[in-house]
mmCIF file of C-alpha atoms and ligand atoms in Angstrom:
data_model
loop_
_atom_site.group_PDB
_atom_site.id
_atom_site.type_symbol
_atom_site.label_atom_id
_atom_site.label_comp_id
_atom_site.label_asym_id
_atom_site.label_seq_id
_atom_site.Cartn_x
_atom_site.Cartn_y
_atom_site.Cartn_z
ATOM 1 C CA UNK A 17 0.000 0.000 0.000
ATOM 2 C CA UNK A 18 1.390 3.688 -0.823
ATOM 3 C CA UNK A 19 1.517 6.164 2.052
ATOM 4 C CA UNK A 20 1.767 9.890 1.734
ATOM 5 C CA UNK A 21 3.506 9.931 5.219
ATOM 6 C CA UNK A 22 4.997 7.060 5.888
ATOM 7 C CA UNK A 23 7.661 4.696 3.719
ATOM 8 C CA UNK A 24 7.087 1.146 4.924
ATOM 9 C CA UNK A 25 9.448 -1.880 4.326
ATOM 10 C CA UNK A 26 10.028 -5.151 5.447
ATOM 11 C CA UNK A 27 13.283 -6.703 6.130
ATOM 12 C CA UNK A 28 12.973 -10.467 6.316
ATOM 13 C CA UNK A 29 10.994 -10.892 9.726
ATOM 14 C CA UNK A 30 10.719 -7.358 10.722
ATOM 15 C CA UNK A 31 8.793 -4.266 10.240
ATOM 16 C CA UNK A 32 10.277 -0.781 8.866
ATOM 17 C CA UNK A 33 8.280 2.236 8.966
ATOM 18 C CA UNK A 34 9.750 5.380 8.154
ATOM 19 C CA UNK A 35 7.734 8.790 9.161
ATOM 20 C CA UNK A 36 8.269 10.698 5.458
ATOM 21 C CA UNK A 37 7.238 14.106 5.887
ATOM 22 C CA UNK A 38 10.891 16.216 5.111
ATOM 23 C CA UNK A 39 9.084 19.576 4.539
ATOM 24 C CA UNK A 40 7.579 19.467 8.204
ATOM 25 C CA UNK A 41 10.964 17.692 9.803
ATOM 26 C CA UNK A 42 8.139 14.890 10.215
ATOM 27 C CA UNK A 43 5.800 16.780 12.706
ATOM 28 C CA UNK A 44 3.200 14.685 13.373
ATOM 29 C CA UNK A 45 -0.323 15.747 12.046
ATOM 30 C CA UNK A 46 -3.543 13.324 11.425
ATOM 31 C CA UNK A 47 -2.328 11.785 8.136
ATOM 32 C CA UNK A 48 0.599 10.412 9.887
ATOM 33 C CA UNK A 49 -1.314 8.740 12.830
ATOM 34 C CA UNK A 50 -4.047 7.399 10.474
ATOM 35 C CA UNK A 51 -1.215 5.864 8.491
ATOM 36 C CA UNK A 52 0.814 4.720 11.277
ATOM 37 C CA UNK A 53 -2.340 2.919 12.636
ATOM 38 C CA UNK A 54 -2.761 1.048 9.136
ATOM 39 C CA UNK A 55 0.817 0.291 9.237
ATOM 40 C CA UNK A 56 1.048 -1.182 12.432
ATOM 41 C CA UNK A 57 -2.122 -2.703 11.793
ATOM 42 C CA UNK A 58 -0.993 -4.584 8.513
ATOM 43 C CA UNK A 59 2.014 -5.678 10.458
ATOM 44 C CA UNK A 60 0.223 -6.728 13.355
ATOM 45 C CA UNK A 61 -1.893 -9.539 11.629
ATOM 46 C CA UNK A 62 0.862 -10.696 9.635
ATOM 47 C CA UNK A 63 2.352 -13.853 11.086
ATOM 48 C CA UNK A 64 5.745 -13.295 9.332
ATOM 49 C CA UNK A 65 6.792 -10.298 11.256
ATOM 50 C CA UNK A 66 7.899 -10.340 14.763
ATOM 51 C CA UNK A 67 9.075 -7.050 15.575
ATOM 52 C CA UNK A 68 8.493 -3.390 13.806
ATOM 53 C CA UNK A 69 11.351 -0.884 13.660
ATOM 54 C CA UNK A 70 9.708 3.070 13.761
ATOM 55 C CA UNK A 71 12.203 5.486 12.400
ATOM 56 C CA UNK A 72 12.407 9.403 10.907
ATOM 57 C CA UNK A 73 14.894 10.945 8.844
ATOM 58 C CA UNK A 74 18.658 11.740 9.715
ATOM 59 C CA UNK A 75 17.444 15.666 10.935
ATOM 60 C CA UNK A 76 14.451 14.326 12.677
ATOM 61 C CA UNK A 77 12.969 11.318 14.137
ATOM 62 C CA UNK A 78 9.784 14.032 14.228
ATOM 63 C CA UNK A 79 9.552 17.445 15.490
ATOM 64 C CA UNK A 80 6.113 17.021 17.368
ATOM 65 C CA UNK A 81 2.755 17.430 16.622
ATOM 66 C CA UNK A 82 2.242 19.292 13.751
ATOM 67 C CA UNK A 83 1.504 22.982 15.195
ATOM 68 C CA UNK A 84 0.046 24.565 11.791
ATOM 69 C CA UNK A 85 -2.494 22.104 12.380
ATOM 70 C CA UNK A 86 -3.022 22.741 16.325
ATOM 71 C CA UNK A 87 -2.806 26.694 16.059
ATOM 72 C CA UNK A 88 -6.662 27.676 14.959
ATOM 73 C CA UNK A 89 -8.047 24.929 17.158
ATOM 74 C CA UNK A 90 -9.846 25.893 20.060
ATOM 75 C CA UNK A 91 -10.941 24.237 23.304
ATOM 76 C CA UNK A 92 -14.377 23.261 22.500
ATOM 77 C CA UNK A 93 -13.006 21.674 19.092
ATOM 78 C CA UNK A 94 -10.160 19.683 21.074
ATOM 79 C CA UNK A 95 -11.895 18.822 23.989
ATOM 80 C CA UNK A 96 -15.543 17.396 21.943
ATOM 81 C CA UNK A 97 -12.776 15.324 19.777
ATOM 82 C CA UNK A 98 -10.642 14.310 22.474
ATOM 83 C CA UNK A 99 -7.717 15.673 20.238
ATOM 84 C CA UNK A 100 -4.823 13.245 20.032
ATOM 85 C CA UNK A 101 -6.270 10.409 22.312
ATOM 86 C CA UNK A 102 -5.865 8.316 19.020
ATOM 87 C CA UNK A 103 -2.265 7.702 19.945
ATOM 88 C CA UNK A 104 -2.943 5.776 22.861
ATOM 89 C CA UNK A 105 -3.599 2.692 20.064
ATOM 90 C CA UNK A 106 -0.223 2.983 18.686
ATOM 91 C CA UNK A 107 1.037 3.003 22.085
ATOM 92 C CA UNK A 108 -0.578 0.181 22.803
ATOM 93 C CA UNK A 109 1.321 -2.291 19.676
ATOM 94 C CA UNK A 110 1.388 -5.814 20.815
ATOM 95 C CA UNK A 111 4.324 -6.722 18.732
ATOM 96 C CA UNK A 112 7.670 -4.846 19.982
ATOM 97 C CA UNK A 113 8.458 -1.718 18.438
ATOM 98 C CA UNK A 114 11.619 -0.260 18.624
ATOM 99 C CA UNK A 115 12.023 3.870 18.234
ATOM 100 C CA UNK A 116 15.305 4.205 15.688
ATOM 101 C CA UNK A 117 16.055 8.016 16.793
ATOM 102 C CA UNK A 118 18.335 10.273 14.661
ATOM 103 C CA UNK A 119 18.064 14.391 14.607
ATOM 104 C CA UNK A 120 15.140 15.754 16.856
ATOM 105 C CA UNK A 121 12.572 14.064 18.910
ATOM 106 C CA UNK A 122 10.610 16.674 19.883
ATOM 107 C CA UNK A 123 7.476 17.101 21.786
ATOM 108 C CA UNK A 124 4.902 14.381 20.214
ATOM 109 C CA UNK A 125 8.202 12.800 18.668
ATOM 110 C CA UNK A 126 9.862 12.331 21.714
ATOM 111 C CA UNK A 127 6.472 11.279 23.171
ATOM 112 C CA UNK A 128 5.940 8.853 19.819
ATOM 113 C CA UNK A 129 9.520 7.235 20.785
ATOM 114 C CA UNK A 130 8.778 6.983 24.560
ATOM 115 C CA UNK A 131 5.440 4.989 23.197
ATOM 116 C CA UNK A 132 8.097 2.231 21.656
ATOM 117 C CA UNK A 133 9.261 -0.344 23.886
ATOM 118 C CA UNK A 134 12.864 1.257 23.466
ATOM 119 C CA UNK A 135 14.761 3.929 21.580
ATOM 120 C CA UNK A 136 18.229 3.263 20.027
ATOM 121 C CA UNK A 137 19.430 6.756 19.794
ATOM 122 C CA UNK A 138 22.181 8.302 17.056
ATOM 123 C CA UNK A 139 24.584 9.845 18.184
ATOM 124 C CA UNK A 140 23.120 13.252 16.893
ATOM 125 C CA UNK A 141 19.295 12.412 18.578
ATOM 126 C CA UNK A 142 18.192 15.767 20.623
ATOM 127 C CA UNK A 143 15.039 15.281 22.749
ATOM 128 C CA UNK A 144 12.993 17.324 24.519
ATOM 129 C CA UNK A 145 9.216 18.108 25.485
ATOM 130 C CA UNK A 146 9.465 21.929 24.681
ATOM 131 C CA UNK A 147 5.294 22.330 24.565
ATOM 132 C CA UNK A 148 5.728 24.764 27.558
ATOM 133 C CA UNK A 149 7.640 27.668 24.538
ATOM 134 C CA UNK A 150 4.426 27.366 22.748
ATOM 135 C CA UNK A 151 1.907 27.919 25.501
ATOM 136 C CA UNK A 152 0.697 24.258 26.553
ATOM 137 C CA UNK A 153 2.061 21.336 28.243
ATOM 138 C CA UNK A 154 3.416 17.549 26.505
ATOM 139 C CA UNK A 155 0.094 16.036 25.371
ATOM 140 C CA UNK A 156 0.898 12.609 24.307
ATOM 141 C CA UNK A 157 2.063 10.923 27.129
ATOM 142 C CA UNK A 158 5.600 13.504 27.899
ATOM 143 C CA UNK A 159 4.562 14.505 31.509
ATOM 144 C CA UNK A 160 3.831 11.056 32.603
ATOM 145 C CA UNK A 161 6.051 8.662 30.300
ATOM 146 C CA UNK A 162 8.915 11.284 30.512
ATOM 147 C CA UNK A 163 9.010 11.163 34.386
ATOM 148 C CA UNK A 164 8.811 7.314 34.767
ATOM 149 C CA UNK A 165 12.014 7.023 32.509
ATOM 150 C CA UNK A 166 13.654 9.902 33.760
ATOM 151 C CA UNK A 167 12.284 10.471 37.372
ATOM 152 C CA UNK A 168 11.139 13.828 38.157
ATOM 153 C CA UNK A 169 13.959 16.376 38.725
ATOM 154 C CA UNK A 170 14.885 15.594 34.720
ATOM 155 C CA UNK A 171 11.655 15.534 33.664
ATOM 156 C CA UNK A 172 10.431 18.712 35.678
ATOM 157 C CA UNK A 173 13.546 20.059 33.835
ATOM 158 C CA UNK A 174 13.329 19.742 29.958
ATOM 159 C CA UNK A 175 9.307 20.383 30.602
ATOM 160 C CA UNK A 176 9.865 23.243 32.592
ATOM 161 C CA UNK A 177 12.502 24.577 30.617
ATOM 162 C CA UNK A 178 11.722 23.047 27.291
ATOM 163 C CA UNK A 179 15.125 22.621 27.199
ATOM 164 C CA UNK A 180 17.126 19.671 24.182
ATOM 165 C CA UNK A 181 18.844 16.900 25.960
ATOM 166 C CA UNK A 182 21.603 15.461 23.713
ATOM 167 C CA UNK A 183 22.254 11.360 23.244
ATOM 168 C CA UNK A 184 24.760 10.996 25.914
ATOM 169 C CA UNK A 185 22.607 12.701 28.764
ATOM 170 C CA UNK A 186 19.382 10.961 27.283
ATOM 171 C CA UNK A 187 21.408 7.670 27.610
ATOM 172 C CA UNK A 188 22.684 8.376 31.151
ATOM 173 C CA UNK A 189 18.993 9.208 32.540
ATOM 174 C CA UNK A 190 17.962 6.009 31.154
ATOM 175 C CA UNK A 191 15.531 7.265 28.248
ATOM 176 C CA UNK A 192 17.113 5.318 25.646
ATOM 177 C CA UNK A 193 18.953 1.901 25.529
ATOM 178 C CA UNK A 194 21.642 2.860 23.348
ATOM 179 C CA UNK A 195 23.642 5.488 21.535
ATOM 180 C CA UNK A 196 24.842 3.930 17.684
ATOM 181 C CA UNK A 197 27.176 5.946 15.380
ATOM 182 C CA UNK A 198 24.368 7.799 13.155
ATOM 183 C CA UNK A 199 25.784 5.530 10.007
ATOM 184 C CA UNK A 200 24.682 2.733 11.821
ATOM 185 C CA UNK A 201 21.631 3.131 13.712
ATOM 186 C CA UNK A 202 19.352 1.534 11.056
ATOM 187 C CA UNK A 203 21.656 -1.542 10.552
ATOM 188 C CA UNK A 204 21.761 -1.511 14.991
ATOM 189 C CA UNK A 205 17.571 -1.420 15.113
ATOM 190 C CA UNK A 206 17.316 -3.769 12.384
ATOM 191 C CA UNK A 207 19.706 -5.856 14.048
ATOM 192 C CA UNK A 208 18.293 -6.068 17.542
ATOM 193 C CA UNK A 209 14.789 -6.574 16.088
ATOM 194 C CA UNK A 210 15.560 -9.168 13.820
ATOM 195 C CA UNK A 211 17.194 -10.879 16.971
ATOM 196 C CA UNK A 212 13.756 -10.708 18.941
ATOM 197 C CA UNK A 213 12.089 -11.355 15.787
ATOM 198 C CA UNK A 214 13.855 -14.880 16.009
ATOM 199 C CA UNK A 215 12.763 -16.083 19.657
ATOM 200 C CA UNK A 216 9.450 -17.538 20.423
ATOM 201 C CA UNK A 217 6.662 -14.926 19.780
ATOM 202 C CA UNK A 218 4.702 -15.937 22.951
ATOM 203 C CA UNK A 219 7.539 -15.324 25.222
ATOM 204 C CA UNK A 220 8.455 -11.836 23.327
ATOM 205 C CA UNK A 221 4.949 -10.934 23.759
ATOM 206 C CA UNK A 222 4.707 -12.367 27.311
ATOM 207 C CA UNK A 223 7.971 -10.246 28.400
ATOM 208 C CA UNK A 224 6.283 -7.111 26.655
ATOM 209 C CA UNK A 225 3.521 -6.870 28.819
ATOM 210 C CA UNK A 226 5.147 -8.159 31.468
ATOM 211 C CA UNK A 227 7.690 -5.092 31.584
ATOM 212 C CA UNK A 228 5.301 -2.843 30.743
ATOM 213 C CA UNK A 229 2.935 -4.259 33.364
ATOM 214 C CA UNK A 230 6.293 -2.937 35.901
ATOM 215 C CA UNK A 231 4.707 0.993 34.924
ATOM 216 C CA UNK A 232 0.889 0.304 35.713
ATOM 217 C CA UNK A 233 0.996 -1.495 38.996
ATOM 218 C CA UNK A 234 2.451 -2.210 42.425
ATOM 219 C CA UNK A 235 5.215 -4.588 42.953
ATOM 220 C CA UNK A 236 3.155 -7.487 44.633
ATOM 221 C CA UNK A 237 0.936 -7.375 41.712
ATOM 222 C CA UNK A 238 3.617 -7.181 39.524
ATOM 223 C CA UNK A 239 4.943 -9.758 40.396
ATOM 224 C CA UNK A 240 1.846 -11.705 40.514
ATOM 225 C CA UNK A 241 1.412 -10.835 36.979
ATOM 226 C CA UNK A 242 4.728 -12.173 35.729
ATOM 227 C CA UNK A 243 4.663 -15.596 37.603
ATOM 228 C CA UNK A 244 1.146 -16.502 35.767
ATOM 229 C CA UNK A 245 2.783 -15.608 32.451
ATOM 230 C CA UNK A 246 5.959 -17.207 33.535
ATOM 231 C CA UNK A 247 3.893 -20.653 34.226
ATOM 232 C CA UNK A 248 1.816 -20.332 31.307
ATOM 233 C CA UNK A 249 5.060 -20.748 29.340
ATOM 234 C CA UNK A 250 5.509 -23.812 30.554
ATOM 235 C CA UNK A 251 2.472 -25.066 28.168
ATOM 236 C CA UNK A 252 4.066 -23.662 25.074
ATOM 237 C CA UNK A 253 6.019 -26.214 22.477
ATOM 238 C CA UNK A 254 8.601 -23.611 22.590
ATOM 239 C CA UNK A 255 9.558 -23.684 26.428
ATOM 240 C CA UNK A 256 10.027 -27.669 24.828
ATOM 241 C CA UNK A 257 12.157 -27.320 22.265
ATOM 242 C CA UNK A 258 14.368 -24.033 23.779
ATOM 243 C CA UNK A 259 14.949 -25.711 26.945
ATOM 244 C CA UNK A 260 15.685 -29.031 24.807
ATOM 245 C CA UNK A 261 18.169 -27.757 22.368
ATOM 246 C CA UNK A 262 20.188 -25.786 25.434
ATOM 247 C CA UNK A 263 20.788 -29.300 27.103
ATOM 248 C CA UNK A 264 21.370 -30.910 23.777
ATOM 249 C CA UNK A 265 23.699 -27.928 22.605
ATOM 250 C CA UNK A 266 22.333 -26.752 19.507
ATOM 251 C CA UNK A 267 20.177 -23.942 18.515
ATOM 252 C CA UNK A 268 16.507 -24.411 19.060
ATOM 253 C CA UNK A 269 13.784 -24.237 16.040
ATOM 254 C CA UNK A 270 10.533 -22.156 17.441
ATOM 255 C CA UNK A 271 7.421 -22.608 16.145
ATOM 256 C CA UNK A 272 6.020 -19.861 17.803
ATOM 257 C CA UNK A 273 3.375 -22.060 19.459
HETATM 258 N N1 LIG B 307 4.853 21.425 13.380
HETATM 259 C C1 LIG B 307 4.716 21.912 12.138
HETATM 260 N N2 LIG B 307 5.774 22.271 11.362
HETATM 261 C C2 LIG B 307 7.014 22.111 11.871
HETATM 262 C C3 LIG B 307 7.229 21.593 13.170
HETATM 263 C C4 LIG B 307 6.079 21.236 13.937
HETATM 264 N N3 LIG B 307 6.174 20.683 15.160
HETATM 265 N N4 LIG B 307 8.547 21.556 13.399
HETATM 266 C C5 LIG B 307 9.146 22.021 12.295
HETATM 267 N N5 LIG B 307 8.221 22.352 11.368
HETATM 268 C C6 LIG B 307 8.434 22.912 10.024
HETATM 269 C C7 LIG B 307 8.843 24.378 10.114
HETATM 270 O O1 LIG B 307 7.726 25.212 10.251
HETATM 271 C C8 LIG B 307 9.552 24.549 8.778
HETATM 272 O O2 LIG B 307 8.592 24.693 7.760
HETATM 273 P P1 LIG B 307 8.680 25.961 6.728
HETATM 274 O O3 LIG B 307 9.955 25.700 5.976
HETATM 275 O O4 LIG B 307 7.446 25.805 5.914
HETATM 276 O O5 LIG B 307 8.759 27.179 7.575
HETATM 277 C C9 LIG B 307 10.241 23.186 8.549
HETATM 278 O O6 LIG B 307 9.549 22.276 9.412
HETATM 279 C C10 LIG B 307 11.694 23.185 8.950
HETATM 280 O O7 LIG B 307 11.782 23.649 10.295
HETATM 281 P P2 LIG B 307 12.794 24.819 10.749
HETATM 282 O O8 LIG B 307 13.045 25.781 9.622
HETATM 283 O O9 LIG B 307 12.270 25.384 12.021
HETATM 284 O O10 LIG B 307 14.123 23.951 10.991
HETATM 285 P P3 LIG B 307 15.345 24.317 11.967
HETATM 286 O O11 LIG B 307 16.392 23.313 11.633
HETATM 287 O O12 LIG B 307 15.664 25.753 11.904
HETATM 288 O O13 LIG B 307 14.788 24.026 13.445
HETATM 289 C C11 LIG B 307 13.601 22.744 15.129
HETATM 290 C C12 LIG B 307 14.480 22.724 13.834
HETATM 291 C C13 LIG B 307 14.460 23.277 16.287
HETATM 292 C C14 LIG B 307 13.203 21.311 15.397
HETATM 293 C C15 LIG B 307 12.378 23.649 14.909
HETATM 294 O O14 LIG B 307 11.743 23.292 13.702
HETATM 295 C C16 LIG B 307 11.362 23.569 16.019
HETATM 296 O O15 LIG B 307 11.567 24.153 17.080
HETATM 297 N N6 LIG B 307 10.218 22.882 15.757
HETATM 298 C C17 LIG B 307 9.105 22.834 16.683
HETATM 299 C C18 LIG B 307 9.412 21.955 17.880
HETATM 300 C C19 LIG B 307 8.235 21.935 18.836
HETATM 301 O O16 LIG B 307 7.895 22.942 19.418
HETATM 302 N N7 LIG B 307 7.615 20.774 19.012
HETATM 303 C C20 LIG B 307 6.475 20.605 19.908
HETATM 304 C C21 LIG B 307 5.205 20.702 19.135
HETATM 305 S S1 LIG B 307 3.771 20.724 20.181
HETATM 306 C C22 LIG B 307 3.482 19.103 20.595
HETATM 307 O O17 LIG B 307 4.197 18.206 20.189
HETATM 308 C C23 LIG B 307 2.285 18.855 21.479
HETATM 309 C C24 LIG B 307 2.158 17.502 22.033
HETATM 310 O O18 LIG B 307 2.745 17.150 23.042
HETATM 311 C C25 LIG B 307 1.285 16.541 21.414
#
């Protein structure tokens, strides 16, 4: 299918979707998010992918949401249309999705990343939630995603301030995974999810909402959570074989089942 917004690709078992809008350093408006949710979609139901790679251009992963679009609204127009609630469903991607972050991540792009299950960062990523310069606040998920990866003295900072944060400090206050050499971030993303791509699908899913599970709920339930997915491993083919080709040294074949 041809997107105006998006390039989409696959790469053996995984996912590529590229936000393509170079005139707007990818801001996001509501072409992009009804594309992104038919992307995600398409991948979603099809069995041969196992993990989705979301990605921008080398100046900007995306510089937030599109604010030609936001500046005539008003609040009776954003409040009767619950304006941007529609990303919550692409936050909410069963499959892991990994944020490939070069150039800006900005306000809904930094909130878009922190909505993937992690961001490999270039070397050159700058993030920041800098809503406040513009008269409103992080409306995707920036106040409340932002602080649980970043605690609050950081986060009270760059949404305060609307201050960047560079790779190397976004990597130190545990936002991102990684930091790649910009030449190689696709080849790193691509990499990693090919590698999770690879491993039984009900345990990648399982660990997925397990971790994620970690940011909704106390420890006891948390924990709770994860030993009934842990057990319900055990009735998988896959706990079988992996367990079976680790004591019989050689590399297991998943069936995903
Ligand atoms: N929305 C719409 N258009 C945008 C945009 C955005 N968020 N960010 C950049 N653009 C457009 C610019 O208007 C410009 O278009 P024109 O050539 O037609 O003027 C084009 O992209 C290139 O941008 P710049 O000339 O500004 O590029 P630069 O390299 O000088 O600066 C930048 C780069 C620092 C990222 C700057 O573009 C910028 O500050 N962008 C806005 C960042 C921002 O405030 N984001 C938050 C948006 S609000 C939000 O996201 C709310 C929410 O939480 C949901």
């Amino acid at each position: 299918m041809a997107y105006e917004t998006l390039i989409v690709e696959t790469h053996g078992p995984v996912g590529l979707i590229r936000l393509n809008r170079p005139q707007a350093l990818n801001a996001l408006n509501s072409t992009v998010l009804a594309e992104l949710k038919l992307a995600y979609g398409a991948f979603h139901v099809d069995e041969a992918i196992g993990a989705i790679v979301l990605t921008g251009s080398e100046k900007a992963f995306a510089a937030g949401a599109d604010i030609k679009e936001m500046q005539p609204l008003d609040f009776a127009d954003v409040y009767k249309s619950d304006f941007i609630s529609g990303w919550d469903e692409i936050a909410k991607a069963r499959k892991p999705v990994i944020a490939a972050v070069s150039g800006f991540a900005l306000g809904g792009g930094c909130e878009l990343a922190m909505m993937c299950d992690f961001i490999i960062a270039a070397d050159t990523a700058k993030f920041g939630q800098p809503e406040i310069t513009l008269g409103i606040i992080p409306g995707m998920g920036g106040s409340q995603r932002l602080t649980r990866a970043v605690g609050k003295a950081k986060a009270m900072d760059l949404v305060l301030t609307g201050r960047m944060m560079d790779a190397a400090e976004a990597e130190r206050s545990g936002l991102v995974s990684r930091v790649v050499p910009a030449d190689k971030l696709i080849e790193e993303a691509l990499a990693a999810a090919a590698k999770i791509a690879s491993l039984s699908r009900p345990s990648v899913l399982m660990a997925k909402e397990a971790v994620s599970r970690a940011l909704e709920t106390s420890l006891e339930e948390g924990l709770r959570f994860e030993r009934r997915l842990f057990h319900s491993l055990f009735a998988t083919e896959d706990q079988k074989e992996g367990m079976a080709a680790f004591i019989e040294k050689r590399k297991p074949v998943f069936k995903n089942r």
